[in-house]
Amino acid sequence: MITDNYILAIETSCDETAAAIVKNGRELVANVVASQIESHKRFGGVVPEIASRHHIEQITIILEETLSQAGMQLDDMDAIAVTEGPGLVGALLVGVNTAKSLAFAKDKPLVGVHHIAGHIYANRLEKEFEFPLLSLVVSGGHTELILMKNHGSFEVIGETRDDAAGEAYDKVARTLKLPYPGGPHIDRLAQEGEETIDFPRAWLEEGSYDFSFSGLKSAVINKLHNAKQKGETLEEKNVAASFQASVVDVLSTKTYQAARKHNVKQVIVAGGVAANQGLRAALKRKFEGEDIELLIPPLKLCTDNAAMIAAAGAVAYQQGHRAGWDLNADPSLSLERYAKRSLK
Amino acid sequence: MNVLAMDTSNEILGVAVVKDGETAGELITNIKKNHSVRLMPAIDQLMKETAMTPSDLDRIVVAKGPGSYTGVRIGLTTAKSMGWALNIPVVGVSSLEVLAYQGMFFDGYICPFFDARRGLVYTGLYNQEMQLVKAETNLLMIDWLEELKASDKPVLFLSPEIESHQEAIEEIMNDKAVIPPKTLHVPRPSALALAGKDKEAGPLHALVPNYLRMVEAEAKWLEQQGKK
Ligand SMILES: [Zn+2]
């Protein structure tokens, strides 16, 4: 007999303190996120020590809210899942030690989850996976193409060689003096503007699914500086539209090529930049009328949350993965190393 | 009453189980290893050896700093979330007070301190009744010693980092300073349990570390706001 399982997950890898409960890996029962963005805004970016301080202030409040939203008790949970990496080490540590304590106090299995595996699995809350599938992960810290042949198997077939797409957005936004975080502002401006400047696209060598955004970033910054020195004014919205066109062109084209090459059934977009309207539109155009299903999660599941950690944790739990009391935060945990971890 | 006490606020890791005022077990290491990896296995081991399960616990006492920010947070996060899960009170005790207990029988003042780098220390001054007579602070050790040298009673200095400050203490305090042998500079988790046994546990959600220091970025930001 198959019984329902409930996973309580915790996510504190950056500047959101989050907890969630997911039923059978696919059904969202409760989802609570406390964002610290207002606190970090004044510094123009996330200050790690401040993030850690907020996490410890918030964590039990968030947990309590999650259980009450679900109308459940800690005793009703089948396992506790937590993001073990990658992320800010001090921030991760709050989540990891909280999860260990809950699991220890209530004698529950403990499951460690990779943050990016979580971003991918956010999509399973919307639609069941069909393998093989390809996932484009784009966020402040990541730009990766990941091939999945089964649940829990992750093969990185392309990644950024320098800046993540989100980083390039942040730096360009700063040069344009847009408020932090800059990504959504560029996306908004880009919708209003036109591609008037031909910024470079880094295709890299033939057949490579890797990315590079530092050249583009420099080109945008130089263009703005040169214009300023000559006393010319560039239309901000057109700069944003031209920059975004370059990023989106490379991301969507490489994703399409990789999807064709590996004969995937589904393409999943994951991570914070998946909220970008320009990227969503470009991918929709690319896969229109194709036999490959394109999955883009709703906005609330694109940014960091714990529901995605619970969804990935549910699979890891069912596959028999268990973390010990010595589970640690791993700020640079790679997806492939995570996928190869042994069953405990 | 069964008390679980934990201290990871500095390099020393300490866990104690105290049953009805009696130390059932105590585990202390001073080996500069990762607290996050070692704390829960230590709790697990000690609970097993003292035949305790988490549901037998009536109270958790934790050293809340000052100390290493990360270290303090590991202990406090563990205590806070375990207490929340078990629905039992969690009491935070100053890490300096725990160390001061090592001087319980000293006739005079007790000055526990932790090195805070660049000549700075986290410190405070306690009397024999374990009452704070000079508030906890973060300042230059030499300034602190200048303040203490006028003391009317001898001062006992306690610190895991005593060696790096011993010369300055002896030079400024002269014969007013008492420095015990090295083994006594290790705070004991059983003393932590004792210190927190009768203290009132405040609201659990509000339990936060005693950092004694603002984050640098925030201090700079406040300074700039002041200039505007
Ligand atoms: Zn993320």
Coordinates of C-alpha atoms and ligand atoms in Angstrom, one line a residue:
Chain A
M1 CA 0.0 0.0 0.0
I2 CA 1.3 3.4 -0.9
T3 CA 0.7 6.0 1.8
D4 CA 0.9 9.8 1.5
N5 CA 4.1 11.5 2.5
Y6 CA 4.7 14.9 3.9
I7 CA 8.0 16.7 3.7
L8 CA 8.8 19.8 5.7
A9 CA 11.6 21.8 4.1
I10 CA 13.8 24.7 5.1
E11 CA 15.7 27.0 2.7
T12 CA 18.1 29.8 3.9
S13 CA 20.8 29.8 1.3
C14 CA 20.7 33.5 0.6
D15 CA 18.4 36.3 1.7
E16 CA 15.0 34.6 2.0
T17 CA 14.1 32.6 5.2
A18 CA 11.7 30.0 3.9
A19 CA 9.8 26.9 5.0
A20 CA 7.2 24.8 3.2
I21 CA 5.3 21.5 3.4
V22 CA 4.8 19.4 0.3
K23 CA 2.6 16.3 0.0
N24 CA 3.9 13.4 -2.2
G25 CA 6.5 15.5 -3.8
R26 CA 4.0 17.3 -6.0
E27 CA 1.3 19.0 -3.9
L28 CA 1.9 22.3 -2.2
V29 CA 0.4 22.3 1.3
A30 CA 2.1 25.3 2.9
N31 CA 4.7 27.8 1.7
V32 CA 6.1 30.7 3.7
V33 CA 8.9 33.0 2.6
A34 CA 10.3 36.0 4.5
S35 CA 12.3 38.1 2.2
Q36 CA 15.1 40.3 3.6
I37 CA 15.3 42.4 0.5
E38 CA 14.3 45.6 2.2
S39 CA 17.1 45.2 4.7
H40 CA 19.8 44.6 2.1
K41 CA 18.6 47.3 -0.3
R42 CA 20.4 50.1 1.5
F43 CA 23.7 48.3 0.9
G44 CA 23.1 47.7 -2.9
G45 CA 23.4 43.9 -2.4
V46 CA 23.2 41.1 0.1
V47 CA 25.5 41.4 3.1
P48 CA 26.2 37.8 4.2
E49 CA 26.5 38.5 8.0
I50 CA 23.3 40.5 8.0
A51 CA 21.5 37.7 6.1
S52 CA 22.6 35.2 8.7
R53 CA 21.4 37.5 11.5
H54 CA 18.0 37.8 9.9
H55 CA 17.7 34.1 9.4
I56 CA 18.1 33.3 13.1
E57 CA 15.6 36.0 14.0
Q58 CA 13.0 34.6 11.6
I59 CA 13.4 30.9 11.5
T60 CA 11.1 29.6 14.2
I61 CA 8.5 32.3 13.3
I62 CA 8.5 31.0 9.7
L63 CA 8.2 27.4 10.8
E64 CA 5.3 28.1 13.1
E65 CA 3.5 30.0 10.3
T66 CA 4.1 27.1 7.9
L67 CA 2.6 24.5 10.3
S68 CA -0.4 26.7 11.0
Q69 CA -0.9 27.4 7.3
A70 CA -1.0 23.6 6.8
G71 CA -3.0 22.9 9.9
M72 CA -0.5 20.2 10.8
Q73 CA 2.0 19.3 13.5
L74 CA 5.7 18.5 13.3
D75 CA 4.8 14.9 14.2
D76 CA 2.8 14.6 11.0
M77 CA 5.9 15.0 8.9
D78 CA 7.7 12.0 7.3
A79 CA 11.0 13.8 6.8
I80 CA 12.8 17.1 7.2
A81 CA 14.6 18.4 4.1
V82 CA 17.0 21.3 3.9
T83 CA 19.2 23.2 1.5
E84 CA 22.8 22.1 2.2
G85 CA 24.3 24.2 -0.6
P86 CA 25.4 26.0 -2.6
G87 CA 24.9 29.5 -1.1
L88 CA 26.2 31.8 1.6
V89 CA 27.8 29.5 4.2
G90 CA 26.6 31.5 7.3
A91 CA 23.1 31.7 5.9
L92 CA 23.0 28.0 5.0
L93 CA 24.2 27.0 8.5
V94 CA 21.1 28.4 10.1
G95 CA 18.8 26.2 7.9
V96 CA 21.0 23.1 8.2
N97 CA 21.2 23.3 12.0
T98 CA 17.5 24.0 12.3
A99 CA 16.6 21.0 10.2
K100 CA 19.0 18.8 12.2
S101 CA 17.4 20.0 15.4
L102 CA 13.9 19.3 14.3
A103 CA 14.8 15.9 12.9
F104 CA 16.6 15.0 16.1
A105 CA 13.9 16.3 18.5
K106 CA 11.2 14.5 16.6
D107 CA 13.2 11.4 15.5
K108 CA 12.5 12.1 11.8
P109 CA 14.7 11.3 8.8
L110 CA 16.9 14.2 7.6
V111 CA 17.4 14.9 3.9
G112 CA 19.9 17.3 2.4
V113 CA 19.0 19.0 -0.9
H114 CA 21.0 20.9 -3.5
H115 CA 19.6 24.4 -4.1
I116 CA 19.6 24.0 -7.9
A117 CA 17.9 20.6 -7.7
G118 CA 15.3 22.5 -5.8
H119 CA 14.9 25.2 -8.5
I120 CA 14.4 22.4 -11.1
Y121 CA 11.9 20.5 -8.9
A122 CA 9.8 23.6 -8.3
N123 CA 8.3 22.7 -11.7
R124 CA 7.1 19.3 -10.6
L125 CA 4.6 21.1 -8.3
E126 CA 3.0 22.1 -11.6
K127 CA 3.5 19.2 -13.9
E128 CA 4.9 15.7 -13.7
F129 CA 8.4 15.2 -15.2
E130 CA 9.0 13.2 -18.4
F131 CA 12.5 12.1 -19.1
P132 CA 14.9 12.9 -20.6
L133 CA 14.4 16.5 -19.7
L134 CA 16.6 19.6 -20.0
S135 CA 16.6 22.3 -17.5
L136 CA 17.9 25.9 -18.0
V137 CA 18.8 27.3 -14.6
V138 CA 19.3 31.0 -14.5
S139 CA 19.7 33.1 -11.4
G140 CA 22.0 35.6 -9.7
G141 CA 24.6 32.9 -9.1
H142 CA 23.9 30.3 -11.8
T143 CA 23.5 29.9 -15.6
E144 CA 23.5 26.2 -16.4
L145 CA 22.0 23.6 -18.7
I146 CA 21.2 20.4 -16.9
L147 CA 20.2 17.1 -18.5
M148 CA 18.1 14.7 -16.4
K149 CA 17.6 11.2 -17.5
N150 CA 15.8 10.1 -14.3
H151 CA 14.7 11.5 -11.0
G152 CA 17.7 12.6 -8.9
S153 CA 20.2 12.3 -11.8
F154 CA 21.7 15.6 -12.9
E155 CA 24.2 16.1 -15.7
V156 CA 25.6 19.6 -16.3
I157 CA 26.0 19.9 -20.0
G158 CA 26.6 23.7 -20.1
E159 CA 27.5 26.3 -17.6
T160 CA 28.8 29.9 -17.4
R161 CA 32.6 30.4 -17.8
D162 CA 32.5 33.7 -16.0
D163 CA 29.5 35.7 -14.8
A164 CA 26.0 34.2 -14.2
A165 CA 23.3 35.9 -16.3
G166 CA 21.8 37.4 -13.1
E167 CA 25.2 38.9 -12.2
A168 CA 25.4 40.6 -15.6
Y169 CA 21.9 42.0 -15.0
D170 CA 22.9 43.3 -11.6
K171 CA 26.1 45.0 -12.9
V172 CA 24.4 46.6 -15.9
A173 CA 21.6 47.8 -13.6
R174 CA 24.1 49.4 -11.3
T175 CA 25.7 51.2 -14.2
L176 CA 22.3 52.5 -15.2
K177 CA 21.8 53.5 -11.5
L178 CA 18.7 51.4 -11.2
P179 CA 17.6 50.4 -7.7
Y180 CA 18.6 47.0 -6.3
P181 CA 17.8 44.3 -7.3
G182 CA 18.2 45.5 -10.9
G183 CA 17.1 42.5 -12.9
P184 CA 13.3 43.2 -12.8
H185 CA 14.0 46.9 -13.6
I186 CA 16.0 46.1 -16.7
D187 CA 13.3 43.6 -17.8
R188 CA 10.6 46.3 -17.4
L189 CA 12.6 48.9 -19.3
A190 CA 13.4 46.4 -22.0
Q191 CA 9.7 45.9 -22.6
E192 CA 9.4 49.6 -23.3
G193 CA 12.5 50.0 -25.4
E194 CA 13.9 48.8 -28.7
E195 CA 17.0 46.9 -29.7
T196 CA 18.9 49.8 -31.2
I197 CA 22.5 48.7 -30.2
D198 CA 24.0 45.6 -31.5
F199 CA 25.7 44.1 -28.4
P200 CA 27.9 41.0 -28.8
R201 CA 26.6 37.5 -28.3
A202 CA 29.1 35.0 -27.0
W203 CA 28.4 31.8 -28.8
L204 CA 31.7 30.2 -27.9
E205 CA 33.1 27.3 -29.9
E206 CA 30.9 25.1 -32.1
G207 CA 28.7 22.7 -30.2
S208 CA 29.4 24.1 -26.8
Y209 CA 26.5 24.7 -24.4
D210 CA 28.6 26.9 -22.1
F211 CA 27.8 30.6 -21.5
S212 CA 29.8 33.7 -21.1
F213 CA 28.4 37.1 -20.1
S214 CA 31.4 39.1 -19.0
G215 CA 32.1 40.4 -22.5
L216 CA 28.6 41.6 -23.0
K217 CA 28.6 43.2 -19.6
S218 CA 31.8 45.1 -20.4
A219 CA 30.4 46.1 -23.8
V220 CA 27.3 47.7 -22.2
I221 CA 29.3 49.5 -19.5
N222 CA 31.8 50.8 -22.2
K223 CA 29.0 52.0 -24.4
L224 CA 27.5 53.9 -21.6
H225 CA 30.9 55.4 -20.5
N226 CA 31.8 56.4 -24.1
A227 CA 28.4 58.1 -24.6
K228 CA 28.8 60.0 -21.4
Q229 CA 32.3 61.2 -22.3
K230 CA 31.0 62.4 -25.7
G231 CA 28.1 64.2 -24.0
E232 CA 25.6 62.0 -25.8
T233 CA 22.6 60.5 -24.1
L234 CA 21.6 57.0 -24.7
E235 CA 17.9 56.1 -24.2
E236 CA 18.0 53.9 -21.0
K237 CA 15.2 51.7 -22.2
N238 CA 16.9 51.0 -25.5
V239 CA 20.2 50.1 -23.7
A240 CA 18.2 47.7 -21.5
A241 CA 16.3 46.3 -24.5
S242 CA 19.6 45.7 -26.4
F243 CA 21.3 44.1 -23.5
Q244 CA 18.4 41.9 -22.7
A245 CA 18.1 40.9 -26.4
S246 CA 21.7 39.6 -26.4
V247 CA 21.3 37.6 -23.1
V248 CA 17.9 36.1 -24.1
D249 CA 19.1 35.3 -27.7
V250 CA 22.0 33.3 -26.4
L251 CA 20.1 31.6 -23.6
S252 CA 17.1 30.5 -25.7
T253 CA 19.2 29.5 -28.8
K254 CA 21.6 27.3 -26.7
T255 CA 18.7 25.8 -24.8
Y256 CA 16.9 24.9 -28.1
Q257 CA 20.0 23.4 -29.6
A258 CA 20.8 21.3 -26.5
A259 CA 17.2 20.1 -26.3
R260 CA 17.2 19.0 -29.9
K261 CA 20.6 17.3 -29.6
H262 CA 19.5 15.3 -26.5
N263 CA 16.0 14.5 -27.8
V264 CA 14.4 15.7 -24.6
K265 CA 10.7 15.5 -23.9
Q266 CA 10.5 18.6 -21.7
V267 CA 12.4 21.8 -21.2
I268 CA 12.2 23.4 -17.8
V269 CA 13.2 26.9 -16.9
A270 CA 14.3 27.4 -13.3
G271 CA 15.8 30.1 -11.0
G272 CA 15.1 33.7 -10.3
V273 CA 15.8 34.9 -13.9
A274 CA 13.0 32.6 -15.1
A275 CA 10.7 35.4 -13.9
N276 CA 12.1 37.5 -16.7
Q277 CA 9.4 38.4 -19.3
G278 CA 11.9 38.7 -22.1
L279 CA 13.3 35.3 -21.5
R280 CA 9.9 33.7 -21.1
A281 CA 8.7 35.2 -24.4
A282 CA 11.8 34.2 -26.3
L283 CA 11.6 30.6 -25.1
K284 CA 8.0 30.4 -26.0
R285 CA 8.7 31.5 -29.5
K286 CA 11.6 29.0 -29.9
F287 CA 9.5 26.0 -28.8
E288 CA 6.3 27.0 -30.4
G289 CA 4.9 24.2 -32.5
E290 CA 7.7 21.8 -31.4
D291 CA 7.1 18.4 -29.9
I292 CA 9.1 19.5 -26.9
E293 CA 7.1 20.7 -23.9
L294 CA 8.2 23.9 -22.3
L295 CA 7.6 24.3 -18.6
I296 CA 8.0 27.7 -16.9
P297 CA 7.0 27.8 -13.3
P298 CA 4.7 30.5 -11.9
L299 CA 6.6 33.6 -10.6
K300 CA 6.2 32.7 -6.9
L301 CA 8.1 29.4 -7.5
C302 CA 10.9 31.1 -9.6
T303 CA 12.5 33.0 -6.7
D304 CA 14.0 31.1 -3.7
N305 CA 11.4 29.2 -1.6
A306 CA 11.3 26.1 0.4
A307 CA 8.5 24.4 -1.6
M308 CA 11.0 23.6 -4.2
I309 CA 13.4 22.1 -1.6
A310 CA 10.5 19.9 -0.3
A311 CA 9.7 18.8 -3.8
A312 CA 13.3 17.8 -4.5
G313 CA 13.6 16.4 -1.0
A314 CA 10.6 14.2 -1.4
V315 CA 12.4 12.4 -4.3
A316 CA 15.6 12.1 -2.4
Y317 CA 13.7 10.7 0.6
Q318 CA 12.0 8.1 -1.5
Q319 CA 15.2 7.1 -3.2
G320 CA 16.6 6.5 0.3
H321 CA 18.9 9.4 0.8
R322 CA 19.5 10.2 4.4
A323 CA 21.8 12.8 5.9
G324 CA 23.5 12.1 9.2
W325 CA 23.8 14.4 12.3
D326 CA 27.1 15.6 10.8
L327 CA 25.4 17.2 7.8
N328 CA 27.1 20.5 7.1
A329 CA 26.5 23.5 4.9
D330 CA 28.5 23.3 1.7
P331 CA 28.7 26.8 0.0
S332 CA 30.1 25.4 -3.2
L333 CA 28.3 22.0 -3.5
S334 CA 28.2 21.0 -7.1
L335 CA 25.1 19.4 -8.6
E336 CA 27.1 16.4 -9.9
R337 CA 28.8 15.7 -6.6
Y338 CA 25.4 16.0 -4.9
A339 CA 23.8 13.5 -7.4
K340 CA 26.6 11.0 -6.8
R341 CA 26.4 11.1 -3.0
S342 CA 26.0 7.7 -1.5
L343 CA 22.8 6.3 0.0
K344 CA 23.0 6.3 3.8
Chain B
M1 CA 14.3 18.7 35.9
N2 CA 16.4 17.6 32.9
V3 CA 18.5 20.2 31.3
L4 CA 20.5 20.1 28.1
A5 CA 23.2 22.7 27.8
M6 CA 25.2 23.6 24.8
D7 CA 28.0 26.0 24.0
T8 CA 29.6 26.5 20.6
S9 CA 30.2 30.2 20.9
N10 CA 34.0 30.0 20.8
E11 CA 36.5 27.3 19.8
I12 CA 35.5 25.1 22.7
L13 CA 32.6 22.8 22.1
G14 CA 30.6 21.9 25.2
V15 CA 27.5 19.8 25.8
A16 CA 26.0 18.8 29.2
V17 CA 23.1 16.8 30.4
V18 CA 22.1 17.8 34.0
K19 CA 19.4 15.8 35.8
D20 CA 17.8 17.4 38.9
G21 CA 20.9 19.5 39.5
E22 CA 23.3 16.7 39.0
T23 CA 25.7 16.5 36.1
A24 CA 24.8 13.2 34.3
G25 CA 27.2 13.8 31.5
E26 CA 29.5 16.5 30.1
L27 CA 31.4 16.6 26.8
I28 CA 34.1 19.2 26.2
T29 CA 36.6 19.5 23.3
N30 CA 39.1 22.2 22.6
I31 CA 40.3 21.2 19.2
K32 CA 39.3 24.0 16.7
K33 CA 37.0 21.8 14.6
N34 CA 33.8 22.6 12.8
H35 CA 30.9 23.0 15.3
S36 CA 28.2 22.5 12.7
V37 CA 29.6 19.1 11.9
R38 CA 30.2 18.1 15.5
L39 CA 27.5 19.6 17.7
M40 CA 24.5 17.3 16.9
P41 CA 26.6 14.1 17.0
A42 CA 27.9 15.2 20.4
I43 CA 24.4 15.8 21.7
D44 CA 23.2 12.5 20.2
Q45 CA 26.1 10.6 21.9
L46 CA 25.7 12.3 25.3
M47 CA 21.9 11.8 25.3
K48 CA 22.3 8.1 24.5
E49 CA 25.0 7.6 27.2
T50 CA 22.8 9.3 29.8
A51 CA 19.8 7.3 28.7
M52 CA 17.8 10.3 27.7
T53 CA 15.5 11.0 24.8
P54 CA 14.6 14.5 23.5
S55 CA 11.1 14.2 25.0
D56 CA 12.7 13.8 28.5
L57 CA 14.1 17.3 28.3
D58 CA 12.5 20.1 30.4
R59 CA 14.8 22.9 29.4
I60 CA 17.6 23.9 27.0
V61 CA 20.3 26.3 28.0
V62 CA 22.6 27.8 25.4
A63 CA 25.6 30.1 25.4
K64 CA 24.4 33.1 23.4
G65 CA 27.7 34.9 22.9
P66 CA 29.7 37.0 22.6
G67 CA 32.1 35.0 20.5
S68 CA 32.4 33.8 16.9
Y69 CA 29.3 35.0 15.1
T70 CA 29.0 31.7 13.2
G71 CA 29.8 29.6 16.3
V72 CA 27.2 31.4 18.4
R73 CA 24.6 31.0 15.7
I74 CA 25.2 27.2 15.4
G75 CA 24.5 26.7 19.1
L76 CA 21.6 29.2 19.3
T77 CA 19.9 27.9 16.1
T78 CA 20.1 24.4 17.5
A79 CA 18.8 25.3 20.9
K80 CA 16.1 27.5 19.6
S81 CA 14.7 25.1 17.0
M82 CA 15.0 22.1 19.3
G83 CA 13.2 24.0 22.0
W84 CA 10.5 25.0 19.6
A85 CA 10.0 21.5 18.3
L86 CA 9.8 20.1 21.9
N87 CA 7.8 23.0 23.2
I88 CA 10.1 23.6 26.2
P89 CA 11.8 26.8 27.4
V90 CA 15.1 27.8 26.0
V91 CA 17.4 30.1 28.0
G92 CA 20.3 32.0 26.6
V93 CA 23.2 32.7 28.9
S94 CA 26.1 35.0 28.2
S95 CA 29.2 33.1 27.2
L96 CA 31.2 35.4 29.4
E97 CA 29.1 34.4 32.4
V98 CA 29.6 30.7 31.7
L99 CA 33.4 31.4 31.8
A100 CA 33.1 33.4 34.9
Y101 CA 31.8 30.4 36.8
Q102 CA 35.3 29.0 36.5
G103 CA 36.2 31.6 39.2
M104 CA 33.3 30.9 41.5
F105 CA 35.4 30.6 44.6
F106 CA 37.6 33.5 43.9
D107 CA 37.6 36.3 46.5
G108 CA 37.5 39.3 44.3
Y109 CA 36.3 40.2 40.8
I110 CA 36.3 37.9 37.9
C111 CA 37.1 39.1 34.5
P112 CA 36.3 36.6 31.7
F113 CA 37.2 37.6 28.2
F114 CA 37.4 36.4 24.6
D115 CA 39.8 37.6 22.0
A116 CA 38.0 39.7 19.3
R117 CA 41.1 40.3 17.2
R118 CA 43.1 43.5 16.5
G119 CA 43.7 44.0 20.3
L120 CA 40.0 44.0 21.0
V121 CA 38.2 41.7 23.5
Y122 CA 34.7 40.8 24.5
T123 CA 34.6 41.1 28.2
G124 CA 32.7 42.1 31.4
L125 CA 33.3 42.1 35.1
Y126 CA 31.6 39.7 37.6
N127 CA 31.6 39.5 41.4
Q128 CA 31.7 36.3 43.4
E129 CA 27.9 36.0 43.3
M130 CA 28.1 35.9 39.5
Q131 CA 26.5 39.3 39.2
L132 CA 27.7 41.6 36.5
V133 CA 29.4 44.6 38.0
K134 CA 30.7 46.1 34.8
A135 CA 28.5 45.7 31.7
E136 CA 29.7 43.4 28.8
T137 CA 31.5 45.3 26.2
N138 CA 33.8 45.1 23.1
L139 CA 36.9 47.3 23.5
L140 CA 40.7 47.4 23.3
M141 CA 42.2 45.2 26.0
I142 CA 44.6 47.9 27.0
D143 CA 41.8 50.4 27.6
W144 CA 39.9 47.8 29.6
L145 CA 42.9 47.1 31.8
E146 CA 43.4 50.8 32.4
E147 CA 39.8 50.8 33.7
L148 CA 40.4 47.8 35.9
K149 CA 43.7 48.7 37.5
A150 CA 42.0 51.0 40.0
S151 CA 39.9 48.1 41.3
D152 CA 39.6 47.8 45.1
K153 CA 39.9 44.0 45.0
P154 CA 42.1 41.5 43.1
V155 CA 40.9 40.5 39.6
L156 CA 40.9 37.0 38.3
F157 CA 41.4 36.8 34.5
L158 CA 39.9 33.9 32.6
S159 CA 40.1 33.3 28.9
P160 CA 40.8 30.5 26.4
E161 CA 43.1 33.1 24.7
I162 CA 44.8 34.1 28.0
E163 CA 48.3 33.6 26.6
S164 CA 48.1 36.4 24.0
H165 CA 47.1 38.9 26.6
Q166 CA 49.0 37.7 29.7
E167 CA 51.9 40.1 29.3
A168 CA 49.7 43.2 29.0
I169 CA 47.6 42.1 32.0
E170 CA 50.6 41.6 34.2
E171 CA 52.2 44.8 33.1
I172 CA 49.2 47.1 33.7
M173 CA 47.5 45.3 36.6
N174 CA 50.7 44.4 38.6
D175 CA 49.9 42.3 41.6
K176 CA 46.2 42.9 41.3
A177 CA 45.9 40.3 38.6
V178 CA 45.4 36.6 39.3
I179 CA 45.9 34.2 36.4
P180 CA 45.1 30.5 37.1
P181 CA 46.6 27.5 35.3
K182 CA 45.5 27.0 31.6
T183 CA 43.2 24.1 32.3
L184 CA 40.8 26.4 34.2
H185 CA 40.3 28.7 31.3
V186 CA 37.8 26.3 29.6
P187 CA 34.2 27.2 30.2
R188 CA 32.1 24.1 31.3
P189 CA 28.7 23.3 29.8
S190 CA 27.6 22.0 33.3
A191 CA 28.2 25.5 34.6
L192 CA 26.1 26.8 31.7
A193 CA 23.3 24.5 32.8
L194 CA 23.6 25.8 36.3
A195 CA 23.7 29.4 35.2
G196 CA 20.5 28.9 33.2
K197 CA 18.6 26.7 35.5
D198 CA 16.6 29.4 37.2
K199 CA 16.8 32.2 34.6
E200 CA 13.5 33.1 33.1
A201 CA 13.2 32.0 29.5
G202 CA 11.9 35.0 27.4
P203 CA 9.7 34.5 24.3
L204 CA 11.4 31.8 22.2
H205 CA 11.1 33.7 18.8
A206 CA 12.9 36.6 20.3
L207 CA 16.0 34.6 21.4
V208 CA 18.9 36.0 19.4
P209 CA 22.7 36.0 19.8
N210 CA 24.5 38.5 22.0
Y211 CA 26.9 39.7 19.3
L212 CA 28.1 42.8 21.2
R213 CA 29.1 44.2 17.8
M214 CA 27.3 45.7 14.8
V215 CA 27.9 44.3 11.3
E216 CA 30.6 46.5 9.7
A217 CA 28.4 47.4 6.7
E218 CA 25.6 48.5 8.9
A219 CA 27.9 50.6 11.1
K220 CA 29.2 52.3 8.0
W221 CA 25.8 52.9 6.6
L222 CA 24.6 54.4 9.9
E223 CA 27.6 56.7 10.0
Q224 CA 26.8 57.9 6.4
Q225 CA 23.2 58.5 7.4
G226 CA 24.5 60.7 10.2
K227 CA 26.6 62.8 7.9
K228 CA 23.7 63.5 5.5
Ligands
ZN1 ZN 18.1 30.3 -6.0

